[in-house]
Amino acid sequence: AMKLGNINTVVLDEADEMLNMGFREAIDTILAETPSEKFTWLFSATMPDGVARIAKNYMNDPVTVSVKGAQKTGEIAHFYTVVQARDRYPALRRFIDAHPGMYGIVFCRTKAETQEVADHLVRDGYPSDALHGDLSQAQRDFVMKRFRNRIITVLVATDVAARGIDVDDVTHVFHYQAPDEPESYTHRSGRTGRAGKSGISILLLHSKEHHK
């Protein structure tokens, strides 16, 4: 229904995540409908092969601008523990209990699991809430406002929903499962240790995931 023949500027934000979510064909279809002469901008936290391919196919003599954050990076201590699948949630609770004053983000792979973990934490008396793609923008803003104001101190989120979260005082990041891509682990962990502060990243690793 939308005619793209007169588009003069195309911006792909979070290009790497769109590819990870399986939108490669959709992106190609949309870009193919736009004029060959146009400005194209790609914004991406990481630069995997798929993003480089889009740049090659749809950009003329592109210039890469790599931005390093002006904020001073603190120290992030990385830990992992090996657990069985049934023990993930009890292990998460033990870690939360062992760190009083913790202000953290728990990363899950799916929207359903994100909501399930948040619901369990609330049921068990932890000030928690979920952030995922099934929430409306108003609901997302409400959750983030409560997190920034520390009404909730444990935010359970998917990788995609957590993109763009900019909260300086996060003390802990928990990986409820190992992410598929190393870049995702780096991006998740980087939610802590911001503005010169130190942080802790804890991975709950299944016994079958040692190769990761």
C-alpha atoms as an extended CHARMM CRD file, in Angstrom:
* protein
*
       212  EXT
         1         1  ALA       CA              0.0000000000        0.0000000000        0.0000000000  PROA      1               0.0000000000
         2         2  MET       CA              2.9560000000        2.3060000000        0.5860000000  PROA      2               0.0000000000
         3         3  LYS       CA              4.7610000000        3.6970000000       -2.4590000000  PROA      3               0.0000000000
         4         4  LEU       CA              8.4780000000        3.9680000000       -1.7670000000  PROA      4               0.0000000000
         5         5  GLY       CA              9.5820000000        5.3680000000       -5.1340000000  PROA      5               0.0000000000
         6         6  ASN       CA             10.1560000000        8.8960000000       -3.8270000000  PROA      6               0.0000000000
         7         7  ILE       CA             12.0330000000        7.9900000000       -0.6480000000  PROA      7               0.0000000000
         8         8  ASN       CA             15.2320000000       10.0310000000       -0.3720000000  PROA      8               0.0000000000
         9         9  THR       CA             16.5250000000        8.8500000000        3.0210000000  PROA      9               0.0000000000
        10        10  VAL       CA             16.4540000000        5.3540000000        4.5400000000  PROA      10              0.0000000000
        11        11  VAL       CA             17.4730000000        4.7260000000        8.1650000000  PROA      11              0.0000000000
        12        12  LEU       CA             17.8980000000        1.1940000000        9.4910000000  PROA      12              0.0000000000
        13        13  ASP       CA             18.1710000000        1.3680000000       13.2770000000  PROA      13              0.0000000000
        14        14  GLU       CA             19.2530000000       -1.7200000000       15.2360000000  PROA      14              0.0000000000
        15        15  ALA       CA             20.0740000000       -3.3750000000       11.9100000000  PROA      15              0.0000000000
        16        16  ASP       CA             21.8460000000       -6.3000000000       13.5870000000  PROA      16              0.0000000000
        17        17  GLU       CA             18.8480000000       -7.1210000000       15.7690000000  PROA      17              0.0000000000
        18        18  MET       CA             16.4600000000       -6.9950000000       12.7890000000  PROA      18              0.0000000000
        19        19  LEU       CA             18.6340000000       -9.5730000000       11.0720000000  PROA      19              0.0000000000
        20        20  ASN       CA             18.8180000000      -11.7180000000       14.2130000000  PROA      20              0.0000000000
        21        21  MET       CA             15.0280000000      -11.6850000000       14.4260000000  PROA      21              0.0000000000
        22        22  GLY       CA             14.6520000000      -13.0280000000       10.8790000000  PROA      22              0.0000000000
        23        23  PHE       CA             13.7110000000       -9.8650000000        8.9960000000  PROA      23              0.0000000000
        24        24  ARG       CA             16.4180000000      -10.2820000000        6.3210000000  PROA      24              0.0000000000
        25        25  GLU       CA             13.9470000000      -10.9580000000        3.4700000000  PROA      25              0.0000000000
        26        26  ALA       CA             11.6250000000       -8.1670000000        4.6020000000  PROA      26              0.0000000000
        27        27  ILE       CA             14.5030000000       -5.6740000000        4.6980000000  PROA      27              0.0000000000
        28        28  ASP       CA             15.6360000000       -6.7340000000        1.2160000000  PROA      28              0.0000000000
        29        29  THR       CA             12.0830000000       -6.4630000000       -0.1380000000  PROA      29              0.0000000000
        30        30  ILE       CA             11.5550000000       -2.9770000000        1.2910000000  PROA      30              0.0000000000
        31        31  LEU       CA             14.9400000000       -1.6250000000        0.2130000000  PROA      31              0.0000000000
        32        32  ALA       CA             14.4870000000       -3.0160000000       -3.3080000000  PROA      32              0.0000000000
        33        33  GLU       CA             11.3910000000       -0.8050000000       -3.6840000000  PROA      33              0.0000000000
        34        34  THR       CA             13.3010000000        2.3790000000       -2.8520000000  PROA      34              0.0000000000
        35        35  PRO       CA             15.2120000000        4.4380000000       -5.4650000000  PROA      35              0.0000000000
        36        36  SER       CA             18.8330000000        3.5220000000       -6.1160000000  PROA      36              0.0000000000
        37        37  GLU       CA             19.8170000000        7.1620000000       -5.5190000000  PROA      37              0.0000000000
        38        38  LYS       CA             19.1400000000        7.8540000000       -1.8550000000  PROA      38              0.0000000000
        39        39  PHE       CA             20.8460000000        8.4180000000        1.4590000000  PROA      39              0.0000000000
        40        40  THR       CA             21.0950000000        5.2190000000        3.5000000000  PROA      40              0.0000000000
        41        41  TRP       CA             22.0990000000        5.1570000000        7.1580000000  PROA      41              0.0000000000
        42        42  LEU       CA             22.7450000000        2.0020000000        9.1940000000  PROA      42              0.0000000000
        43        43  PHE       CA             22.8950000000        2.1150000000       12.9830000000  PROA      43              0.0000000000
        44        44  SER       CA             24.0380000000       -1.0340000000       14.7350000000  PROA      44              0.0000000000
        45        45  ALA       CA             25.5820000000       -1.8820000000       18.0960000000  PROA      45              0.0000000000
        46        46  THR       CA             27.4920000000       -4.7370000000       16.4380000000  PROA      46              0.0000000000
        47        47  MET       CA             28.6540000000       -5.3070000000       12.8610000000  PROA      47              0.0000000000
        48        48  PRO       CA             27.9750000000       -8.9300000000       11.8650000000  PROA      48              0.0000000000
        49        49  ASP       CA             28.2550000000      -10.2200000000        8.2830000000  PROA      49              0.0000000000
        50        50  GLY       CA             24.5810000000       -9.5750000000        7.5370000000  PROA      50              0.0000000000
        51        51  VAL       CA             24.8590000000       -5.8840000000        8.2830000000  PROA      51              0.0000000000
        52        52  ALA       CA             27.9990000000       -5.6490000000        6.1470000000  PROA      52              0.0000000000
        53        53  ARG       CA             26.0920000000       -7.3750000000        3.3100000000  PROA      53              0.0000000000
        54        54  ILE       CA             23.2820000000       -4.7990000000        3.4760000000  PROA      54              0.0000000000
        55        55  ALA       CA             25.8660000000       -2.0310000000        3.3770000000  PROA      55              0.0000000000
        56        56  LYS       CA             27.4970000000       -3.5990000000        0.3080000000  PROA      56              0.0000000000
        57        57  ASN       CA             24.2200000000       -4.2010000000       -1.5590000000  PROA      57              0.0000000000
        58        58  TYR       CA             22.3800000000       -0.9670000000       -0.8320000000  PROA      58              0.0000000000
        59        59  MET       CA             25.0000000000        1.7040000000       -0.1730000000  PROA      59              0.0000000000
        60        60  ASN       CA             27.3520000000        3.4540000000       -2.5930000000  PROA      60              0.0000000000
        61        61  ASP       CA             30.8750000000        3.9740000000       -1.2540000000  PROA      61              0.0000000000
        62        62  PRO       CA             29.6930000000        3.8470000000        2.3780000000  PROA      62              0.0000000000
        63        63  VAL       CA             31.6980000000        5.4470000000        5.1430000000  PROA      63              0.0000000000
        64        64  THR       CA             31.9320000000        3.6010000000        8.4640000000  PROA      64              0.0000000000
        65        65  VAL       CA             31.7460000000        5.7720000000       11.5610000000  PROA      65              0.0000000000
        66        66  SER       CA             32.6680000000        3.8880000000       14.7300000000  PROA      66              0.0000000000
        67        67  VAL       CA             31.7030000000        5.7160000000       17.9000000000  PROA      67              0.0000000000
        68        68  LYS       CA             33.2490000000        4.9960000000       21.2630000000  PROA      68              0.0000000000
        69        69  GLY       CA             31.1800000000        6.1560000000       24.2060000000  PROA      69              0.0000000000
        70        70  ALA       CA             32.3590000000        9.2930000000       25.8870000000  PROA      70              0.0000000000
        71        71  GLN       CA             31.4530000000        7.8080000000       29.2480000000  PROA      71              0.0000000000
        72        72  LYS       CA             34.2130000000        6.2450000000       31.2580000000  PROA      72              0.0000000000
        73        73  THR       CA             33.7890000000        2.4970000000       31.5000000000  PROA      73              0.0000000000
        74        74  GLY       CA             34.0210000000        0.8620000000       34.8960000000  PROA      74              0.0000000000
        75        75  GLU       CA             35.1850000000       -2.6320000000       35.7260000000  PROA      75              0.0000000000
        76        76  ILE       CA             32.8070000000       -5.5170000000       35.0110000000  PROA      76              0.0000000000
        77        77  ALA       CA             33.5250000000       -8.7720000000       36.8410000000  PROA      77              0.0000000000
        78        78  HSD       CA             32.3280000000      -11.8280000000       34.8960000000  PROA      78              0.0000000000
        79        79  PHE       CA             31.1490000000      -15.0380000000       36.5660000000  PROA      79              0.0000000000
        80        80  TYR       CA             29.2930000000      -18.1390000000       35.4840000000  PROA      80              0.0000000000
        81        81  THR       CA             27.7120000000      -21.0530000000       37.2770000000  PROA      81              0.0000000000
        82        82  VAL       CA             26.6490000000      -24.3960000000       35.7990000000  PROA      82              0.0000000000
        83        83  VAL       CA             23.0270000000      -25.3290000000       36.5250000000  PROA      83              0.0000000000
        84        84  GLN       CA             20.4260000000      -27.7930000000       35.3520000000  PROA      84              0.0000000000
        85        85  ALA       CA             17.4320000000      -26.2580000000       33.5700000000  PROA      85              0.0000000000
        86        86  ARG       CA             15.1320000000      -26.8700000000       36.5430000000  PROA      86              0.0000000000
        87        87  ASP       CA             17.5560000000      -25.0520000000       38.8360000000  PROA      87              0.0000000000
        88        88  ARG       CA             17.8380000000      -21.7940000000       36.8660000000  PROA      88              0.0000000000
        89        89  TYR       CA             15.1720000000      -19.9240000000       38.7930000000  PROA      89              0.0000000000
        90        90  PRO       CA             16.2660000000      -21.0990000000       42.2820000000  PROA      90              0.0000000000
        91        91  ALA       CA             19.8620000000      -20.1710000000       41.3410000000  PROA      91              0.0000000000
        92        92  LEU       CA             18.7410000000      -16.7000000000       40.2330000000  PROA      92              0.0000000000
        93        93  ARG       CA             16.9290000000      -16.1910000000       43.5370000000  PROA      93              0.0000000000
        94        94  ARG       CA             19.9990000000      -17.2900000000       45.4980000000  PROA      94              0.0000000000
        95        95  PHE       CA             22.1700000000      -14.7440000000       43.6980000000  PROA      95              0.0000000000
        96        96  ILE       CA             19.6350000000      -11.9500000000       44.2520000000  PROA      96              0.0000000000
        97        97  ASP       CA             19.3660000000      -12.8500000000       47.9350000000  PROA      97              0.0000000000
        98        98  ALA       CA             23.1680000000      -12.9300000000       48.2660000000  PROA      98              0.0000000000
        99        99  HSD       CA             23.5170000000       -9.3590000000       46.9790000000  PROA      99              0.0000000000
       100       100  PRO       CA             21.3680000000       -7.0510000000       49.1180000000  PROA      100             0.0000000000
       101       101  GLY       CA             20.9040000000       -3.6650000000       47.4910000000  PROA      101             0.0000000000
       102       102  MET       CA             21.2280000000       -5.2600000000       44.0520000000  PROA      102             0.0000000000
       103       103  TYR       CA             19.7860000000       -3.2170000000       41.1600000000  PROA      103             0.0000000000
       104       104  GLY       CA             19.8900000000       -5.4970000000       38.1590000000  PROA      104             0.0000000000
       105       105  ILE       CA             18.6630000000       -6.7270000000       34.7970000000  PROA      105             0.0000000000
       106       106  VAL       CA             17.8770000000      -10.3780000000       34.0470000000  PROA      106             0.0000000000
       107       107  PHE       CA             18.1320000000      -11.2810000000       30.3530000000  PROA      107             0.0000000000
       108       108  CYS       CA             15.9540000000      -14.0570000000       28.9190000000  PROA      108             0.0000000000
       109       109  ARG       CA             15.7490000000      -15.3270000000       25.3510000000  PROA      109             0.0000000000
       110       110  THR       CA             11.9840000000      -15.2570000000       24.7760000000  PROA      110             0.0000000000
       111       111  LYS       CA              9.0970000000      -12.9420000000       25.5930000000  PROA      111             0.0000000000
       112       112  ALA       CA              7.1800000000      -15.7720000000       27.2680000000  PROA      112             0.0000000000
       113       113  GLU       CA             10.0730000000      -16.7130000000       29.5350000000  PROA      113             0.0000000000
       114       114  THR       CA             10.7260000000      -13.0600000000       30.3780000000  PROA      114             0.0000000000
       115       115  GLN       CA              7.1520000000      -12.6500000000       31.5810000000  PROA      115             0.0000000000
       116       116  GLU       CA              7.2290000000      -15.9890000000       33.4160000000  PROA      116             0.0000000000
       117       117  VAL       CA             10.4180000000      -15.1790000000       35.3370000000  PROA      117             0.0000000000
       118       118  ALA       CA              9.1490000000      -11.7020000000       36.2530000000  PROA      118             0.0000000000
       119       119  ASP       CA              5.8210000000      -13.1420000000       37.4350000000  PROA      119             0.0000000000
       120       120  HSD       CA              7.6260000000      -15.7050000000       39.6130000000  PROA      120             0.0000000000
       121       121  LEU       CA              9.8370000000      -13.0230000000       41.1480000000  PROA      121             0.0000000000
       122       122  VAL       CA              6.8200000000      -10.8340000000       41.9530000000  PROA      122             0.0000000000
       123       123  ARG       CA              5.0120000000      -13.8400000000       43.4240000000  PROA      123             0.0000000000
       124       124  ASP       CA              8.0430000000      -14.5490000000       45.6080000000  PROA      124             0.0000000000
       125       125  GLY       CA              8.1760000000      -10.9880000000       46.9100000000  PROA      125             0.0000000000
       126       126  TYR       CA             10.8530000000       -9.3850000000       44.7200000000  PROA      126             0.0000000000
       127       127  PRO       CA             10.1900000000       -5.8890000000       43.2580000000  PROA      127             0.0000000000
       128       128  SER       CA             10.3210000000       -6.9660000000       39.6130000000  PROA      128             0.0000000000
       129       129  ASP       CA              8.6980000000       -6.4060000000       36.2240000000  PROA      129             0.0000000000
       130       130  ALA       CA              9.0970000000       -7.5620000000       32.6140000000  PROA      130             0.0000000000
       131       131  LEU       CA             10.1690000000       -5.6810000000       29.4920000000  PROA      131             0.0000000000
       132       132  HSD       CA              9.5000000000       -7.3740000000       26.1490000000  PROA      132             0.0000000000
       133       133  GLY       CA              8.0270000000       -6.8940000000       22.6960000000  PROA      133             0.0000000000
       134       134  ASP       CA              4.4220000000       -7.6840000000       23.6290000000  PROA      134             0.0000000000
       135       135  LEU       CA              4.1790000000       -4.5070000000       25.7090000000  PROA      135             0.0000000000
       136       136  SER       CA              2.7480000000       -1.3170000000       24.2600000000  PROA      136             0.0000000000
       137       137  GLN       CA              4.9350000000        1.7770000000       24.2570000000  PROA      137             0.0000000000
       138       138  ALA       CA              2.9320000000        3.1790000000       27.1750000000  PROA      138             0.0000000000
       139       139  GLN       CA              3.4760000000       -0.0370000000       29.1700000000  PROA      139             0.0000000000
       140       140  ARG       CA              7.1870000000       -0.0290000000       28.3060000000  PROA      140             0.0000000000
       141       141  ASP       CA              7.5270000000        3.5950000000       29.4390000000  PROA      141             0.0000000000
       142       142  PHE       CA              5.7020000000        2.7630000000       32.6690000000  PROA      142             0.0000000000
       143       143  VAL       CA              8.0070000000       -0.1800000000       33.4310000000  PROA      143             0.0000000000
       144       144  MET       CA             11.1300000000        1.8610000000       32.6770000000  PROA      144             0.0000000000
       145       145  LYS       CA              9.9220000000        4.7480000000       34.8410000000  PROA      145             0.0000000000
       146       146  ARG       CA              9.4040000000        2.3490000000       37.7550000000  PROA      146             0.0000000000
       147       147  PHE       CA             12.8630000000        0.8310000000       37.1700000000  PROA      147             0.0000000000
       148       148  ARG       CA             14.6210000000        4.2090000000       36.9930000000  PROA      148             0.0000000000
       149       149  ASN       CA             12.8330000000        5.3060000000       40.1800000000  PROA      149             0.0000000000
       150       150  ARG       CA             13.8240000000        1.9980000000       41.8550000000  PROA      150             0.0000000000
       151       151  ILE       CA             10.2370000000        1.0540000000       42.5730000000  PROA      151             0.0000000000
       152       152  ILE       CA             11.3540000000       -2.1760000000       40.9320000000  PROA      152             0.0000000000
       153       153  THR       CA             14.9630000000       -3.2870000000       41.3340000000  PROA      153             0.0000000000
       154       154  VAL       CA             14.9540000000       -6.3970000000       39.1330000000  PROA      154             0.0000000000
       155       155  LEU       CA             14.0880000000       -5.8080000000       35.4640000000  PROA      155             0.0000000000
       156       156  VAL       CA             13.5550000000       -8.9760000000       33.4090000000  PROA      156             0.0000000000
       157       157  ALA       CA             14.0520000000       -8.2560000000       29.6940000000  PROA      157             0.0000000000
       158       158  THR       CA             14.6120000000       -9.7220000000       26.2560000000  PROA      158             0.0000000000
       159       159  ASP       CA             17.6800000000       -8.6790000000       24.2790000000  PROA      159             0.0000000000
       160       160  VAL       CA             15.6160000000       -6.6580000000       21.8160000000  PROA      160             0.0000000000
       161       161  ALA       CA             13.5390000000       -4.8370000000       24.4370000000  PROA      161             0.0000000000
       162       162  ALA       CA             16.6620000000       -3.9280000000       26.4200000000  PROA      162             0.0000000000
       163       163  ARG       CA             18.2930000000       -2.1730000000       23.4720000000  PROA      163             0.0000000000
       164       164  GLY       CA             18.6670000000        1.4800000000       24.2920000000  PROA      164             0.0000000000
       165       165  ILE       CA             18.2840000000        1.0840000000       28.0570000000  PROA      165             0.0000000000
       166       166  ASP       CA             20.5080000000        3.7780000000       29.5250000000  PROA      166             0.0000000000
       167       167  VAL       CA             20.5710000000        3.4690000000       33.3170000000  PROA      167             0.0000000000
       168       168  ASP       CA             23.8880000000        4.2840000000       34.9720000000  PROA      168             0.0000000000
       169       169  ASP       CA             23.5740000000        2.5580000000       38.3340000000  PROA      169             0.0000000000
       170       170  VAL       CA             22.8100000000       -1.0590000000       37.3530000000  PROA      170             0.0000000000
       171       171  THR       CA             24.9200000000       -3.2390000000       39.6620000000  PROA      171             0.0000000000
       172       172  HSD       CA             24.2500000000       -6.7050000000       38.1990000000  PROA      172             0.0000000000
       173       173  VAL       CA             23.4170000000       -8.3200000000       34.8840000000  PROA      173             0.0000000000
       174       174  PHE       CA             22.1220000000      -11.9030000000       34.9390000000  PROA      174             0.0000000000
       175       175  HSD       CA             22.1040000000      -14.0400000000       31.7830000000  PROA      175             0.0000000000
       176       176  TYR       CA             19.2510000000      -16.4840000000       32.4260000000  PROA      176             0.0000000000
       177       177  GLN       CA             20.5620000000      -18.4310000000       29.4360000000  PROA      177             0.0000000000
       178       178  ALA       CA             23.6780000000      -18.0300000000       27.3330000000  PROA      178             0.0000000000
       179       179  PRO       CA             22.9240000000      -15.8880000000       24.2730000000  PROA      179             0.0000000000
       180       180  ASP       CA             23.5420000000      -17.3180000000       20.8020000000  PROA      180             0.0000000000
       181       181  GLU       CA             26.0130000000      -14.6310000000       19.7310000000  PROA      181             0.0000000000
       182       182  PRO       CA             29.1040000000      -13.4380000000       21.6350000000  PROA      182             0.0000000000
       183       183  GLU       CA             28.1700000000       -9.8600000000       20.7030000000  PROA      183             0.0000000000
       184       184  SER       CA             24.8900000000      -10.2670000000       22.5800000000  PROA      184             0.0000000000
       185       185  TYR       CA             26.7540000000      -11.2980000000       25.7200000000  PROA      185             0.0000000000
       186       186  THR       CA             28.9440000000       -8.2000000000       25.4440000000  PROA      186             0.0000000000
       187       187  HSD       CA             25.9630000000       -5.9520000000       24.8130000000  PROA      187             0.0000000000
       188       188  ARG       CA             24.0000000000       -7.4120000000       27.7380000000  PROA      188             0.0000000000
       189       189  SER       CA             26.9380000000       -7.1480000000       30.1270000000  PROA      189             0.0000000000
       190       190  GLY       CA             27.4730000000       -3.5430000000       29.1060000000  PROA      190             0.0000000000
       191       191  ARG       CA             24.2380000000       -2.5370000000       30.8420000000  PROA      191             0.0000000000
       192       192  THR       CA             26.3040000000       -2.5270000000       34.0450000000  PROA      192             0.0000000000
       193       193  GLY       CA             29.6710000000       -0.9200000000       34.7690000000  PROA      193             0.0000000000
       194       194  ARG       CA             28.5410000000        2.3670000000       33.2150000000  PROA      194             0.0000000000
       195       195  ALA       CA             29.6930000000        5.9140000000       33.9770000000  PROA      195             0.0000000000
       196       196  GLY       CA             32.8530000000        4.6820000000       35.6660000000  PROA      196             0.0000000000
       197       197  LYS       CA             31.0490000000        2.4140000000       38.1270000000  PROA      197             0.0000000000
       198       198  SER       CA             31.8350000000       -1.2640000000       38.6340000000  PROA      198             0.0000000000
       199       199  GLY       CA             29.4100000000       -4.0670000000       37.8660000000  PROA      199             0.0000000000
       200       200  ILE       CA             28.9190000000       -7.8280000000       37.9350000000  PROA      200             0.0000000000
       201       201  SER       CA             27.8110000000      -10.0840000000       35.0710000000  PROA      201             0.0000000000
       202       202  ILE       CA             26.5960000000      -13.5740000000       36.0230000000  PROA      202             0.0000000000
       203       203  LEU       CA             25.8180000000      -16.2880000000       33.4610000000  PROA      203             0.0000000000
       204       204  LEU       CA             23.6060000000      -19.2490000000       34.3900000000  PROA      204             0.0000000000
       205       205  LEU       CA             25.1150000000      -21.8530000000       32.0820000000  PROA      205             0.0000000000
       206       206  HSD       CA             23.4300000000      -25.1560000000       31.3410000000  PROA      206             0.0000000000
       207       207  SER       CA             25.6510000000      -28.2000000000       31.6840000000  PROA      207             0.0000000000
       208       208  LYS       CA             25.2810000000      -28.8530000000       27.9360000000  PROA      208             0.0000000000
       209       209  GLU       CA             26.5140000000      -25.3680000000       27.0050000000  PROA      209             0.0000000000
       210       210  HSD       CA             30.1290000000      -25.6600000000       28.1380000000  PROA      210             0.0000000000
       211       211  HSD       CA             31.3160000000      -25.2330000000       24.5300000000  PROA      211             0.0000000000
       212       212  LYS       CA             30.0480000000      -21.6530000000       24.6120000000  PROA      212             0.0000000000
